[in-house]
Short mmCIF file of C-alpha atoms in Angstrom, two decimals:
data_model
loop_
_atom_site.label_atom_id
_atom_site.label_comp_id
_atom_site.label_asym_id
_atom_site.label_seq_id
_atom_site.Cartn_x
_atom_site.Cartn_y
_atom_site.Cartn_z
CA UNK A 193 -20.03 12.03 45.05
CA UNK A 194 -21.40 13.79 41.98
CA UNK A 195 -17.85 14.69 40.89
CA UNK A 196 -16.69 11.09 41.35
CA UNK A 197 -19.62 9.82 39.26
CA UNK A 198 -18.81 12.31 36.49
CA UNK A 199 -15.18 11.22 36.56
CA UNK A 200 -16.17 7.55 36.25
CA UNK A 201 -18.51 8.39 33.35
CA UNK A 202 -15.70 10.25 31.60
CA UNK A 203 -13.30 7.33 32.05
CA UNK A 204 -15.93 4.95 30.72
CA UNK A 205 -16.38 7.07 27.58
CA UNK A 206 -12.64 7.27 26.98
CA UNK A 207 -11.88 3.61 27.67
CA UNK A 208 -11.70 1.86 24.28
CA UNK A 209 -14.25 -0.96 23.97
CA UNK A 210 -11.66 -2.86 21.93
CA UNK A 211 -9.72 -3.72 25.07
CA UNK A 212 -12.56 -4.40 27.49
CA UNK A 213 -15.14 -7.25 27.52
CA UNK A 214 -17.37 -7.48 24.45
CA UNK A 215 -20.83 -6.05 24.09
CA UNK A 216 -23.97 -7.91 25.09
CA UNK A 217 -25.80 -9.39 22.14
CA UNK A 218 -22.88 -9.16 19.69
CA UNK A 219 -22.95 -12.90 18.97
CA UNK A 220 -26.68 -12.77 18.23
CA UNK A 221 -26.22 -9.81 15.88
CA UNK A 222 -23.56 -11.64 13.86
CA UNK A 223 -25.73 -14.77 13.75
CA UNK A 224 -28.65 -12.77 12.36
CA UNK A 225 -26.45 -11.04 9.79
CA UNK A 226 -25.08 -14.38 8.62
CA UNK A 227 -28.60 -15.69 8.18
CA UNK A 228 -29.64 -12.58 6.24
CA UNK A 229 -26.65 -12.91 3.91
CA UNK A 230 -27.54 -16.55 3.25
CA UNK A 231 -31.15 -15.66 2.46
CA UNK A 232 -30.09 -12.82 0.15
CA UNK A 233 -27.65 -15.20 -1.53
CA UNK A 234 -30.47 -17.68 -2.15
CA UNK A 235 -32.65 -14.98 -3.73
CA UNK A 236 -29.78 -13.68 -5.87
CA UNK A 237 -28.92 -17.20 -7.02
CA UNK A 238 -32.47 -17.57 -8.33
CA UNK A 239 -32.34 -14.22 -10.11
CA UNK A 240 -28.95 -15.17 -11.56
CA UNK A 241 -30.41 -18.33 -13.12
CA UNK A 242 -33.21 -16.29 -14.66
CA UNK A 243 -30.70 -13.85 -16.21
CA UNK A 244 -28.83 -16.79 -17.69
CA UNK A 245 -32.04 -18.18 -19.22
CA UNK A 246 -33.07 -14.90 -20.86
CA UNK A 247 -29.55 -13.85 -21.86
CA UNK A 248 -30.01 -14.39 -25.66
CA UNK A 249 -33.14 -12.23 -25.69
CA UNK A 250 -31.62 -9.44 -23.57
CA UNK A 251 -28.61 -9.33 -25.91
CA UNK A 252 -30.90 -8.96 -28.94
CA UNK A 253 -32.76 -6.15 -27.21
CA UNK A 254 -29.54 -4.36 -26.26
CA UNK A 255 -28.29 -4.64 -29.83
CA UNK A 256 -31.46 -2.85 -31.00
CA UNK A 257 -31.33 -0.31 -28.17
CA UNK A 258 -27.72 0.69 -28.86
CA UNK A 259 -28.32 0.73 -32.64
CA UNK A 260 -25.62 -1.78 -33.40
CA UNK A 261 -25.70 -2.82 -37.04
CA UNK A 262 -23.72 -5.47 -38.90
CA UNK A 263 -21.46 -2.78 -40.34
CA UNK A 264 -20.92 -0.77 -37.13
CA UNK A 265 -17.18 -0.28 -36.79
CA UNK A 266 -15.06 -1.68 -33.98
CA UNK A 267 -13.19 1.08 -32.15
CA UNK A 268 -10.56 1.43 -29.48
CA UNK A 269 -10.25 4.36 -27.10
CA UNK A 270 -9.49 7.57 -28.95
CA UNK A 271 -11.01 10.90 -30.10
CA UNK A 272 -14.08 9.25 -31.62
CA UNK A 273 -14.89 7.27 -28.48
CA UNK A 274 -14.21 10.33 -26.31
CA UNK A 275 -16.68 12.34 -28.40
CA UNK A 276 -19.40 9.70 -27.96
CA UNK A 277 -18.76 9.61 -24.20
CA UNK A 278 -19.09 13.40 -24.01
CA UNK A 279 -22.38 13.23 -25.93
CA UNK A 280 -23.70 10.62 -23.52
CA UNK A 281 -22.58 12.77 -20.58
CA UNK A 282 -24.44 15.79 -21.98
CA UNK A 283 -27.71 13.86 -21.56
CA UNK A 284 -27.04 13.27 -17.84
CA UNK A 285 -27.68 15.80 -15.12
CA UNK A 286 -24.83 14.80 -12.82
CA UNK A 287 -22.14 12.91 -14.74
CA UNK A 288 -19.40 11.26 -12.71
CA UNK A 289 -15.99 10.72 -14.29
CA UNK A 290 -13.81 7.74 -13.46
CA UNK A 291 -10.24 7.40 -14.69
CA UNK A 292 -8.49 4.15 -15.52
CA UNK A 293 -5.46 3.04 -13.53
CA UNK A 294 -3.01 4.34 -16.10
CA UNK A 295 -1.46 1.25 -17.70
CA UNK A 296 -2.08 3.04 -20.99
CA UNK A 297 -0.14 6.10 -22.11
CA UNK A 298 -2.93 8.39 -20.88
CA UNK A 299 -5.64 7.45 -18.33
CA UNK A 300 -9.06 7.09 -19.93
CA UNK A 301 -12.06 9.09 -18.65
CA UNK A 302 -15.16 6.90 -18.44
CA UNK A 303 -18.69 8.17 -17.84
CA UNK A 304 -20.62 7.10 -14.76
CA UNK A 305 -23.83 8.35 -13.17
CA UNK A 306 -25.16 7.89 -9.66
CA UNK A 307 -27.43 5.14 -10.92
CA UNK A 308 -24.55 3.37 -12.68
CA UNK A 309 -22.40 3.58 -9.54
CA UNK A 310 -25.24 2.07 -7.51
CA UNK A 311 -25.73 -0.68 -10.11
CA UNK A 312 -22.01 -1.49 -10.04
CA UNK A 313 -22.09 -1.65 -6.24
CA UNK A 314 -25.06 -4.00 -6.42
CA UNK A 315 -23.20 -6.19 -8.94
CA UNK A 316 -20.45 -6.61 -6.35
CA UNK A 317 -22.87 -7.25 -3.47
CA UNK A 318 -24.89 -9.73 -5.52
CA UNK A 319 -21.76 -11.63 -6.55
CA UNK A 320 -20.47 -11.67 -2.96
CA UNK A 321 -23.63 -13.11 -1.40
CA UNK A 322 -23.83 -15.85 -4.05
CA UNK A 323 -20.15 -16.73 -3.55
CA UNK A 324 -20.57 -16.74 0.22
CA UNK A 325 -23.64 -18.97 0.04
CA UNK A 326 -21.80 -21.39 -2.25
CA UNK A 327 -18.46 -21.55 -0.42
CA UNK A 328 -18.90 -19.91 2.98
CA UNK A 329 -21.59 -22.10 4.48
CA UNK A 330 -22.23 -21.29 8.12
CA UNK A 331 -18.89 -19.52 8.61
CA UNK A 332 -18.55 -15.81 9.34
CA UNK A 333 -20.06 -13.59 6.62
CA UNK A 334 -18.45 -10.31 7.73
CA UNK A 335 -16.71 -8.71 4.74
CA UNK A 336 -13.58 -6.57 4.91
CA UNK A 337 -12.63 -4.74 1.72
CA UNK A 338 -9.10 -3.42 1.23
CA UNK A 339 -10.03 -0.08 -0.29
CA UNK A 340 -8.26 3.29 -0.64
CA UNK A 341 -8.32 5.50 2.44
CA UNK A 342 -8.09 8.63 0.32
CA UNK A 343 -10.37 9.51 -2.54
CA UNK A 344 -9.05 9.99 -6.05
CA UNK A 345 -10.47 9.94 -9.57
CA UNK A 346 -10.66 6.15 -9.85
CA UNK A 347 -13.81 4.05 -10.10
CA UNK A 348 -12.85 2.25 -6.89
CA UNK A 349 -12.93 5.56 -5.03
CA UNK A 350 -16.37 6.41 -6.42
CA UNK A 351 -17.73 3.00 -5.40
CA UNK A 352 -16.59 3.20 -1.76
CA UNK A 353 -17.43 6.85 -1.11
CA UNK A 354 -19.56 7.17 2.03
CA UNK A 355 -22.16 9.68 3.15
CA UNK A 356 -21.91 10.05 6.89
CA UNK A 357 -20.76 7.56 9.53
CA UNK A 358 -22.09 3.99 9.09
CA UNK A 359 -24.36 2.44 11.70
CA UNK A 360 -23.52 -0.40 14.09
CA UNK A 361 -25.32 -2.93 11.87
CA UNK A 362 -23.52 -1.70 8.75
CA UNK A 363 -20.14 -2.00 10.44
CA UNK A 364 -20.99 -5.44 11.78
CA UNK A 365 -21.34 -6.69 8.19
CA UNK A 366 -18.82 -4.38 6.50
CA UNK A 367 -16.25 -3.12 9.07
CA UNK A 368 -14.09 -1.47 6.37
CA UNK A 369 -16.73 1.27 6.12
CA UNK A 370 -15.43 2.66 9.40
CA UNK A 371 -12.47 4.01 7.43
CA UNK A 372 -14.67 6.81 6.09
CA UNK A 373 -14.98 8.29 9.60
CA UNK A 374 -12.84 11.48 9.93
CA UNK A 375 -11.32 10.19 13.17
CA UNK A 376 -10.12 7.01 11.43
CA UNK A 377 -8.85 9.03 8.48
CA UNK A 378 -6.73 11.03 10.93
CA UNK A 379 -5.35 7.81 12.39
CA UNK A 380 -4.34 6.61 8.94
CA UNK A 381 -2.39 9.82 8.32
CA UNK A 382 -0.65 9.40 11.68
CA UNK A 383 0.05 5.66 11.80
CA UNK A 384 -0.38 4.45 8.23
CA UNK A 385 -2.95 2.25 6.51
CA UNK A 386 -1.48 -1.06 7.66
CA UNK A 387 -1.66 -0.13 11.37
CA UNK A 388 -5.29 1.01 11.12
CA UNK A 389 -6.30 -2.06 9.11
CA UNK A 390 -4.69 -4.39 11.63
CA UNK A 391 -6.72 -2.73 14.39
CA UNK A 392 -9.99 -2.97 12.46
CA UNK A 393 -9.38 -6.60 11.48
CA UNK A 394 -8.56 -7.59 15.08
CA UNK A 395 -11.64 -5.82 16.42
CA UNK A 396 -14.16 -6.97 13.81
CA UNK A 397 -12.76 -10.45 13.01
CA UNK A 398 -14.19 -10.65 9.47
CA UNK A 399 -14.85 -13.92 7.69
CA UNK A 400 -14.14 -12.78 4.12
CA UNK A 401 -11.32 -10.56 2.85
CA UNK A 402 -11.64 -8.76 -0.47
CA UNK A 403 -9.01 -6.94 -2.51
CA UNK A 404 -9.39 -6.06 -6.16
CA UNK A 405 -5.73 -6.91 -6.69
CA UNK A 406 -3.97 -9.70 -4.78
CA UNK A 407 -0.93 -7.40 -4.53
CA UNK A 408 -2.93 -5.21 -2.11
CA UNK A 409 -3.71 -8.17 0.15
CA UNK A 410 -0.17 -9.53 -0.08
CA UNK A 411 1.44 -6.19 0.74
CA UNK A 412 -0.67 -5.81 3.90
CA UNK A 413 0.27 -9.24 5.27
CA UNK A 414 3.87 -8.74 4.15
CA UNK A 415 4.15 -5.45 6.05
CA UNK A 416 2.56 -6.96 9.16
CA UNK A 417 5.07 -9.82 9.05
CA UNK A 418 8.18 -7.73 8.26
CA UNK A 419 7.35 -4.43 10.00
CA UNK A 420 5.53 -5.69 13.08
CA UNK A 421 6.46 -2.91 15.48
CA UNK A 422 5.29 -0.18 13.09
CA UNK A 423 2.15 -2.13 12.17
CA UNK A 424 1.02 -2.56 15.79
CA UNK A 425 2.13 0.88 17.05
CA UNK A 426 -1.39 2.31 17.04
CA UNK A 427 -2.74 -0.64 19.02
CA UNK A 428 0.09 -0.32 21.53
CA UNK A 429 -0.48 3.42 21.98
CA UNK A 430 -4.24 2.98 22.30
CA UNK A 431 -3.82 0.23 24.87
CA UNK A 432 -1.39 2.24 27.02
CA UNK A 433 -3.02 5.68 26.89
CA UNK A 434 -6.61 5.47 25.61
CA UNK A 435 -7.39 8.89 27.09
CA UNK A 436 -5.08 10.55 24.55
CA UNK A 437 -7.29 9.58 21.61
CA UNK A 438 -10.36 11.30 20.21
CA UNK A 439 -13.60 9.95 21.76
CA UNK A 440 -14.81 9.37 18.19
CA UNK A 441 -12.18 6.62 17.88
CA UNK A 442 -13.69 4.84 20.87
CA UNK A 443 -17.19 5.20 19.43
CA UNK A 444 -16.05 3.56 16.21
CA UNK A 445 -14.35 0.80 18.20
CA UNK A 446 -17.61 0.15 20.07
CA UNK A 447 -19.43 -0.30 16.77
CA UNK A 448 -16.72 -2.56 15.36
CA UNK A 449 -16.20 -4.82 18.38
CA UNK A 450 -16.91 -8.49 17.70
CA UNK A 451 -16.75 -11.30 20.29
CA UNK A 452 -13.14 -11.91 21.34
CA UNK A 453 -11.93 -8.53 20.10
CA UNK A 454 -10.52 -7.57 23.50
CA UNK A 455 -8.36 -10.68 23.64
CA UNK A 456 -7.07 -10.23 20.07
CA UNK A 457 -6.13 -6.60 20.72
CA UNK A 458 -4.36 -7.61 23.93
CA UNK A 459 -2.40 -10.33 22.12
CA UNK A 460 -1.19 -7.90 19.46
CA UNK A 461 -0.22 -5.26 22.02
CA UNK A 462 1.75 -7.75 24.08
CA UNK A 463 3.45 -9.77 21.37
CA UNK A 464 7.05 -8.81 20.44
CA UNK A 465 6.92 -11.08 17.38
CA UNK A 466 4.53 -10.91 14.40
CA UNK A 467 1.24 -12.76 14.79
CA UNK A 468 -0.27 -14.65 11.82
CA UNK A 469 -3.75 -13.89 10.42
CA UNK A 470 -5.07 -17.01 12.15
CA UNK A 471 -4.48 -15.20 15.46
CA UNK A 472 -5.48 -11.58 14.79
CA UNK A 473 -8.37 -12.47 12.41
CA UNK A 474 -9.25 -16.10 13.24
CA UNK A 475 -12.70 -16.09 11.60
CA UNK A 476 -11.27 -15.34 8.13
CA UNK A 477 -11.76 -18.30 5.83
CA UNK A 478 -11.99 -16.80 2.35
CA UNK A 479 -10.20 -14.20 0.25
CA UNK A 480 -11.66 -12.80 -2.97
CA UNK A 481 -9.47 -11.08 -5.57
CA UNK A 482 -8.34 -11.10 -9.18
CA UNK A 483 -6.32 -14.19 -9.99
CA UNK A 484 -5.67 -14.09 -13.75
CA UNK A 485 -3.28 -12.39 -16.13
CA UNK A 486 -0.37 -10.41 -14.74
CA UNK A 487 -1.48 -10.72 -11.10
CA UNK A 488 -0.94 -14.49 -10.80
CA UNK A 489 2.49 -14.20 -9.11
CA UNK A 490 0.90 -12.22 -6.29
CA UNK A 491 -1.67 -14.95 -5.70
CA UNK A 492 1.21 -17.36 -5.05
CA UNK A 493 2.77 -14.87 -2.64
CA UNK A 494 -0.58 -14.37 -0.90
CA UNK A 495 -0.97 -18.12 -0.32
CA UNK A 496 2.11 -18.06 1.89
CA UNK A 497 0.12 -15.98 4.37
CA UNK A 498 -3.27 -17.57 3.59
CA UNK A 499 -2.45 -21.27 3.06
CA UNK A 500 -4.86 -23.52 1.16
CA UNK A 501 -5.51 -25.79 4.13
CA UNK A 502 -7.23 -22.93 5.99
CA UNK A 503 -8.30 -20.32 3.43
CA UNK A 504 -10.10 -20.46 0.12
CA UNK A 505 -8.99 -17.90 -2.48
CA UNK A 506 -11.91 -17.24 -4.81
CA UNK A 507 -11.40 -15.40 -8.13
CA UNK A 508 -13.53 -12.30 -8.48
CA UNK A 509 -15.49 -11.36 -11.58
CA UNK A 510 -13.53 -9.50 -14.26
CA UNK A 511 -14.03 -5.77 -14.43
CA UNK A 512 -12.40 -2.81 -16.08
CA UNK A 513 -13.25 0.83 -15.50
CA UNK A 514 -15.10 0.76 -18.82
CA UNK A 515 -17.46 -2.05 -17.85
CA UNK A 516 -18.10 -5.19 -15.83
CA UNK A 517 -16.79 -7.93 -18.12
CA UNK A 518 -17.74 -11.22 -16.46
CA UNK A 519 -19.91 -12.28 -13.52
CA UNK A 520 -18.95 -15.10 -11.15
CA UNK A 521 -21.02 -18.28 -11.39
CA UNK A 522 -20.26 -20.58 -8.41
CA UNK A 523 -20.16 -24.30 -9.15
CA UNK A 524 -19.14 -27.38 -7.22
CA UNK A 525 -15.79 -27.78 -9.00
CA UNK A 526 -14.61 -24.17 -9.30
CA UNK A 527 -16.18 -20.79 -10.08
CA UNK A 528 -17.13 -20.04 -13.68
CA UNK A 529 -17.16 -16.55 -15.19
CA UNK A 530 -19.91 -15.53 -17.58
CA UNK A 531 -20.46 -12.34 -19.69
CA UNK A 532 -23.65 -11.47 -17.85
CA UNK A 533 -23.38 -7.87 -16.60
CA UNK A 534 -26.62 -5.87 -16.82
CA UNK A 535 -26.90 -3.42 -19.72
CA UNK A 536 -23.80 -4.66 -21.57
CA UNK A 537 -23.85 -6.03 -25.12
CA UNK A 538 -21.05 -8.55 -25.60
CA UNK A 539 -19.26 -9.48 -28.81
CA UNK A 540 -15.87 -11.11 -29.34
CA UNK A 541 -12.95 -11.11 -31.75
CA UNK A 542 -10.55 -14.02 -32.04
CA UNK A 543 -7.22 -12.84 -30.64
CA UNK A 544 -5.57 -13.22 -34.08
CA UNK A 545 -8.44 -11.77 -36.14
CA UNK A 546 -8.54 -8.29 -37.66
CA UNK A 547 -10.97 -5.67 -36.41
CA UNK A 548 -13.40 -6.13 -39.29
CA UNK A 549 -17.03 -6.28 -38.07
CA UNK A 550 -17.62 -9.52 -39.98
CA UNK A 551 -15.09 -11.24 -37.69
CA UNK A 552 -17.19 -10.62 -34.59
CA UNK A 553 -18.68 -13.59 -32.77
CA UNK A 554 -21.60 -13.79 -30.38
CA UNK A 555 -20.99 -15.33 -26.92
CA UNK A 556 -22.64 -18.63 -27.83
CA UNK A 557 -20.35 -19.01 -30.87
CA UNK A 558 -17.05 -19.06 -28.96
CA UNK A 559 -14.91 -22.20 -29.30
CA UNK A 560 -13.60 -23.90 -26.19
CA UNK A 561 -9.83 -23.55 -25.90
CA UNK A 562 -9.64 -20.42 -28.07
CA UNK A 563 -8.75 -16.89 -26.89
CA UNK A 564 -10.82 -13.82 -27.70
CA UNK A 565 -10.75 -10.06 -27.26
CA UNK A 566 -13.93 -8.67 -25.67
CA UNK A 567 -15.91 -5.98 -27.52
CA UNK A 568 -18.66 -4.18 -25.57
CA UNK A 569 -21.45 -1.67 -26.14
CA UNK A 570 -23.39 0.21 -23.46
CA UNK A 571 -25.52 3.30 -22.80
CA UNK A 572 -22.56 5.44 -21.74
CA UNK A 573 -20.82 6.16 -25.02
CA UNK A 574 -19.23 2.81 -25.83
CA UNK A 575 -20.33 1.32 -29.17
CA UNK A 576 -18.43 -1.76 -30.28
CA UNK A 577 -15.59 -0.73 -28.02
CA UNK A 578 -12.57 -3.06 -28.11
CA UNK A 579 -11.44 -3.52 -24.53
CA UNK A 580 -8.05 -5.12 -25.41
CA UNK A 581 -8.72 -7.66 -22.63
CA UNK A 582 -8.08 -11.23 -23.78
CA UNK A 583 -10.14 -14.12 -22.42
CA UNK A 584 -9.73 -17.86 -22.83
CA UNK A 585 -12.97 -19.79 -23.37
CA UNK A 586 -12.83 -22.65 -20.87
CA UNK A 587 -16.24 -24.15 -21.65
CA UNK A 588 -19.96 -23.41 -21.94
CA UNK A 589 -22.47 -23.07 -19.10
CA UNK A 590 -26.05 -23.25 -20.40
CA UNK A 591 -24.92 -21.71 -23.66
CA UNK A 592 -22.80 -18.95 -22.08
CA UNK A 593 -19.01 -19.04 -22.39
CA UNK A 594 -16.92 -19.57 -19.25
CA UNK A 595 -14.18 -16.95 -19.68
CA UNK A 596 -10.80 -16.69 -17.95
CA UNK A 597 -8.89 -13.42 -18.18
CA UNK A 598 -5.51 -14.04 -19.83
CA UNK A 599 -4.04 -10.57 -20.18
CA UNK A 600 -3.99 -7.40 -22.22
CA UNK A 601 -3.49 -7.39 -25.97
CA UNK A 602 -1.03 -4.89 -27.42
CA UNK A 603 0.61 -4.02 -24.12
CA UNK A 604 3.86 -2.86 -25.69
CA UNK A 605 6.09 0.16 -26.18
CA UNK A 606 8.46 1.34 -28.90
CA UNK A 607 11.04 4.11 -29.17
CA UNK A 608 12.31 3.06 -32.59
CA UNK A 609 10.07 0.16 -33.64
CA UNK A 610 11.35 -2.46 -31.17
CA UNK A 611 7.80 -3.17 -29.88
CA UNK A 612 8.91 -4.39 -26.48
CA UNK A 613 5.89 -6.25 -25.08
CA UNK A 614 4.67 -7.45 -21.72
CA UNK A 615 5.10 -11.04 -22.94
CA UNK A 616 8.81 -10.42 -23.61
CA UNK A 617 9.28 -8.89 -20.18
CA UNK A 618 7.31 -11.55 -18.30
CA UNK A 619 9.60 -14.19 -19.79
CA UNK A 620 12.71 -12.17 -18.86
CA UNK A 621 11.52 -11.47 -15.33
CA UNK A 622 10.76 -15.14 -14.74
CA UNK A 623 14.29 -16.05 -15.87
CA UNK A 624 15.83 -13.37 -13.67
CA UNK A 625 14.00 -14.64 -10.57
CA UNK A 626 14.96 -18.24 -11.29
CA UNK A 627 18.48 -17.90 -12.67
CA UNK A 628 20.25 -15.01 -10.95
CA UNK A 629 21.14 -14.60 -7.27
CA UNK A 630 21.16 -10.82 -7.74
CA UNK A 631 17.47 -10.65 -6.87
CA UNK A 632 15.24 -12.89 -4.79
CA UNK A 633 12.51 -15.14 -6.12
CA UNK A 634 10.09 -12.78 -4.34
CA UNK A 635 11.19 -9.67 -6.24
CA UNK A 636 8.55 -7.62 -8.06
CA UNK A 637 9.75 -6.19 -11.37
CA UNK A 638 8.24 -3.54 -13.63
CA UNK A 639 9.55 -1.85 -16.78
CA UNK A 640 9.02 1.83 -17.66
CA UNK A 641 10.38 3.59 -20.78
CA UNK A 642 12.64 6.57 -20.07
CA UNK A 643 13.98 9.48 -22.10
CA UNK A 644 15.48 12.15 -19.83
CA UNK A 645 15.67 15.68 -21.29
CA UNK A 646 18.92 16.15 -23.21
CA UNK A 647 19.75 12.44 -23.17
CA UNK A 648 21.09 11.10 -26.44
CA UNK A 649 19.60 7.62 -26.07
CA UNK A 650 16.21 6.54 -24.79
CA UNK A 651 16.21 3.44 -22.63
CA UNK A 652 14.10 1.32 -20.32
CA UNK A 653 14.20 1.41 -16.54
CA UNK A 654 13.48 -1.73 -14.53
CA UNK A 655 11.99 -0.99 -11.11
CA UNK A 656 13.10 -3.72 -8.70
CA UNK A 657 10.98 -4.10 -5.58
CA UNK A 658 13.09 -6.43 -3.48
CA UNK A 659 13.89 -6.85 0.20
CA UNK A 660 17.04 -5.11 1.37
CA UNK A 661 19.60 -2.88 -0.36
CA UNK A 662 21.83 -4.23 -3.12
CA UNK A 663 25.58 -4.66 -2.77
CA UNK A 664 27.89 -2.31 -4.66
CA UNK A 665 28.02 -3.16 -8.35
CA UNK A 666 25.10 -5.58 -8.15
CA UNK A 667 22.68 -3.40 -10.09
CA UNK A 668 25.13 -2.85 -12.96
CA UNK A 669 25.52 -6.61 -13.34
CA UNK A 670 21.77 -7.15 -13.03
CA UNK A 671 21.12 -4.48 -15.70
CA UNK A 672 23.58 -6.22 -18.04
CA UNK A 673 21.94 -9.62 -17.54
CA UNK A 674 18.47 -8.14 -18.02
CA UNK A 675 19.53 -6.36 -21.20
CA UNK A 676 21.01 -9.55 -22.65
CA UNK A 677 17.85 -11.53 -21.88
CA UNK A 678 15.63 -8.92 -23.53
CA UNK A 679 17.84 -9.03 -26.63
CA UNK A 680 17.31 -12.80 -26.74
CA UNK A 681 13.53 -12.38 -26.48
CA UNK A 682 13.16 -9.45 -28.90
CA UNK A 683 15.20 -9.39 -32.10
CA UNK A 684 14.30 -5.80 -32.94
CA UNK A 685 15.44 -4.68 -29.51
CA UNK A 686 18.78 -6.42 -30.14
CA UNK A 687 19.19 -4.62 -33.47
CA UNK A 688 18.38 -1.24 -31.91
CA UNK A 689 20.86 -1.82 -29.09
CA UNK A 690 23.65 -2.85 -31.46
CA UNK A 691 23.00 0.14 -33.72
CA UNK A 692 23.04 2.37 -30.61
CA UNK A 693 19.55 3.72 -31.11
CA UNK A 694 18.63 2.48 -27.63
CA UNK A 695 20.55 2.79 -24.39
CA UNK A 696 21.03 -0.05 -21.95
CA UNK A 697 18.71 -1.10 -19.16
CA UNK A 698 18.90 0.89 -15.93
CA UNK A 699 17.96 -0.63 -12.56
CA UNK A 700 16.03 1.40 -9.98
CA UNK A 701 15.43 -0.16 -6.56
CA UNK A 702 12.26 1.08 -4.87
CA UNK A 703 9.64 -0.09 -2.42
CA UNK A 704 6.23 -1.11 -3.84
CA UNK A 705 4.58 2.00 -2.38
CA UNK A 706 7.24 4.27 -3.92
CA UNK A 707 6.71 2.67 -7.33
CA UNK A 708 2.96 3.20 -7.01
CA UNK A 709 3.56 6.82 -5.98
CA UNK A 710 5.76 7.34 -9.04
CA UNK A 711 3.26 5.79 -11.43
CA UNK A 712 0.10 7.34 -10.01
CA UNK A 713 1.16 10.30 -7.89
CA UNK A 714 -0.24 8.69 -4.73
CA UNK A 715 0.91 5.66 -2.68
CA UNK A 716 -2.74 5.22 -1.65
CA UNK A 717 -3.53 4.03 -5.20
CA UNK A 718 -2.15 0.62 -4.18
CA UNK A 719 -5.33 0.16 -2.13
CA UNK A 720 -7.57 0.59 -5.16
CA UNK A 721 -7.47 -0.59 -8.73
CA UNK A 722 -3.71 -0.22 -9.24
CA UNK A 723 -1.99 -3.36 -10.47
CA UNK A 724 1.68 -4.17 -10.97
CA UNK A 725 2.27 -4.80 -14.68
CA UNK A 726 5.45 -5.98 -16.41
CA UNK A 727 5.35 -2.89 -18.68
CA UNK A 728 3.91 0.62 -18.44
CA UNK A 729 3.32 2.80 -21.48
CA UNK A 730 4.29 6.23 -20.14
CA UNK A 731 7.70 7.83 -19.92
CA UNK A 732 9.35 7.70 -16.51
CA UNK A 733 9.92 11.47 -16.60
CA UNK A 734 6.23 12.19 -17.35
CA UNK A 735 4.66 10.01 -14.66
CA UNK A 736 2.36 11.74 -12.13
CA UNK A 737 4.83 11.22 -9.29
CA UNK A 738 7.93 12.26 -11.22
CA UNK A 739 8.33 15.46 -9.23
CA UNK A 740 8.11 13.67 -5.87
CA UNK A 741 10.39 10.67 -6.31
CA UNK A 742 13.67 10.80 -8.17
#
């Protein structure tokens, strides 16, 4: 009898809670969490209004604190800025270094401290609870963040780093935190990120999905829809032989399980065809991500999986590794975005103005309908730092400009003075998708300069991320069409091609994850701050993943 009882206890421990009836009190727990999020959102909304009211005075104080004078020079990232950042780091006991995503020729190293990381986390939490209160109502408040499984040197990685295994209450509000558990990390290495995410989403049934870049969200839903068997393999294996998995996996599942999780897991395991998000994550009603600049095409792709009649896609605040640039301000019509981050002094240059200090404008002086480059100062080595991020002033909210991110200024590359820019390439890529049958309208395109050792002519490679292999000869024809279109957009490029100082376009077909691996050295970077740009400013042969992918 004692042996039979021990055997039953062992089976109970090994049986995954995800595929048995839900836990008692789960519905009450989620109801209480939703109420707490609403109350916190109400308090944060009040504090937000106070920050807006005192904004002019805080900006004057920050100007004095950072010793910004009328003649203080405007600077971009370079040796002088690096020296100031190192000086600021020397005054901190435990500096933390975050690297940019690498759209520039060399990733920038930006200073953070534990306090600054916590403040940045709070900025995100505070924005989320205000957005949820404004647009979520009484719907599910559980938040799932598409974050990197593996840590790297990015700011995103520093923000999501966990200490220990989260509690049941933490996972009930933020189920993505389970991914820090070593047992879940092992599952990701075995089955892949998409399979583990599908399992967590089905178990926890979150109400809000967050991804810094819409390409991260789109790629997940795209892989679920096009690679269903691989995406659900973990769920199938766990359902058939739960005893083969680490007991820690079952403990995590018990903490993640939301009402109805058993049924959703069973549906996935038994379905031979892909299930839509409305089935495996039915409580989801909102997605938060970047929507401006170069990422707009991915928002359109994302809406095919998250249609407007069921989901609301809310733009997130603008942020670079250097600083938080704008804070979301929910309104009845649509969200507004204000330069209101704590500890940041904001100034602006008209997009066509020179970098003379006398051309700087204060936030209240911006003209509606005009575009500006943001200049910031902070306590971490940035003094009148030109971000190169361009914003369009859409209006004024209580004296603060409502800013929409437009794109990056000076995103261009030259071998011999051709100054090929992202604007040229965006126009060409749009024409290619619309005018040629050689690629689909869904294709993702990115340009990288290339100069192989010993090659007589430098050239540009176009990475084509499209479904299915190309027919023989297709890429040569596509390269010719692309080259002709670039010559039409850029006169200097045409001259350099005709004088044979530049070689022709070369087409490279790759999957999105392989492109990310080439550009960053890690496919996992797609889960973080990586974004697909029309142009990258580093040589193909010198990219971090050059030794791994030919």
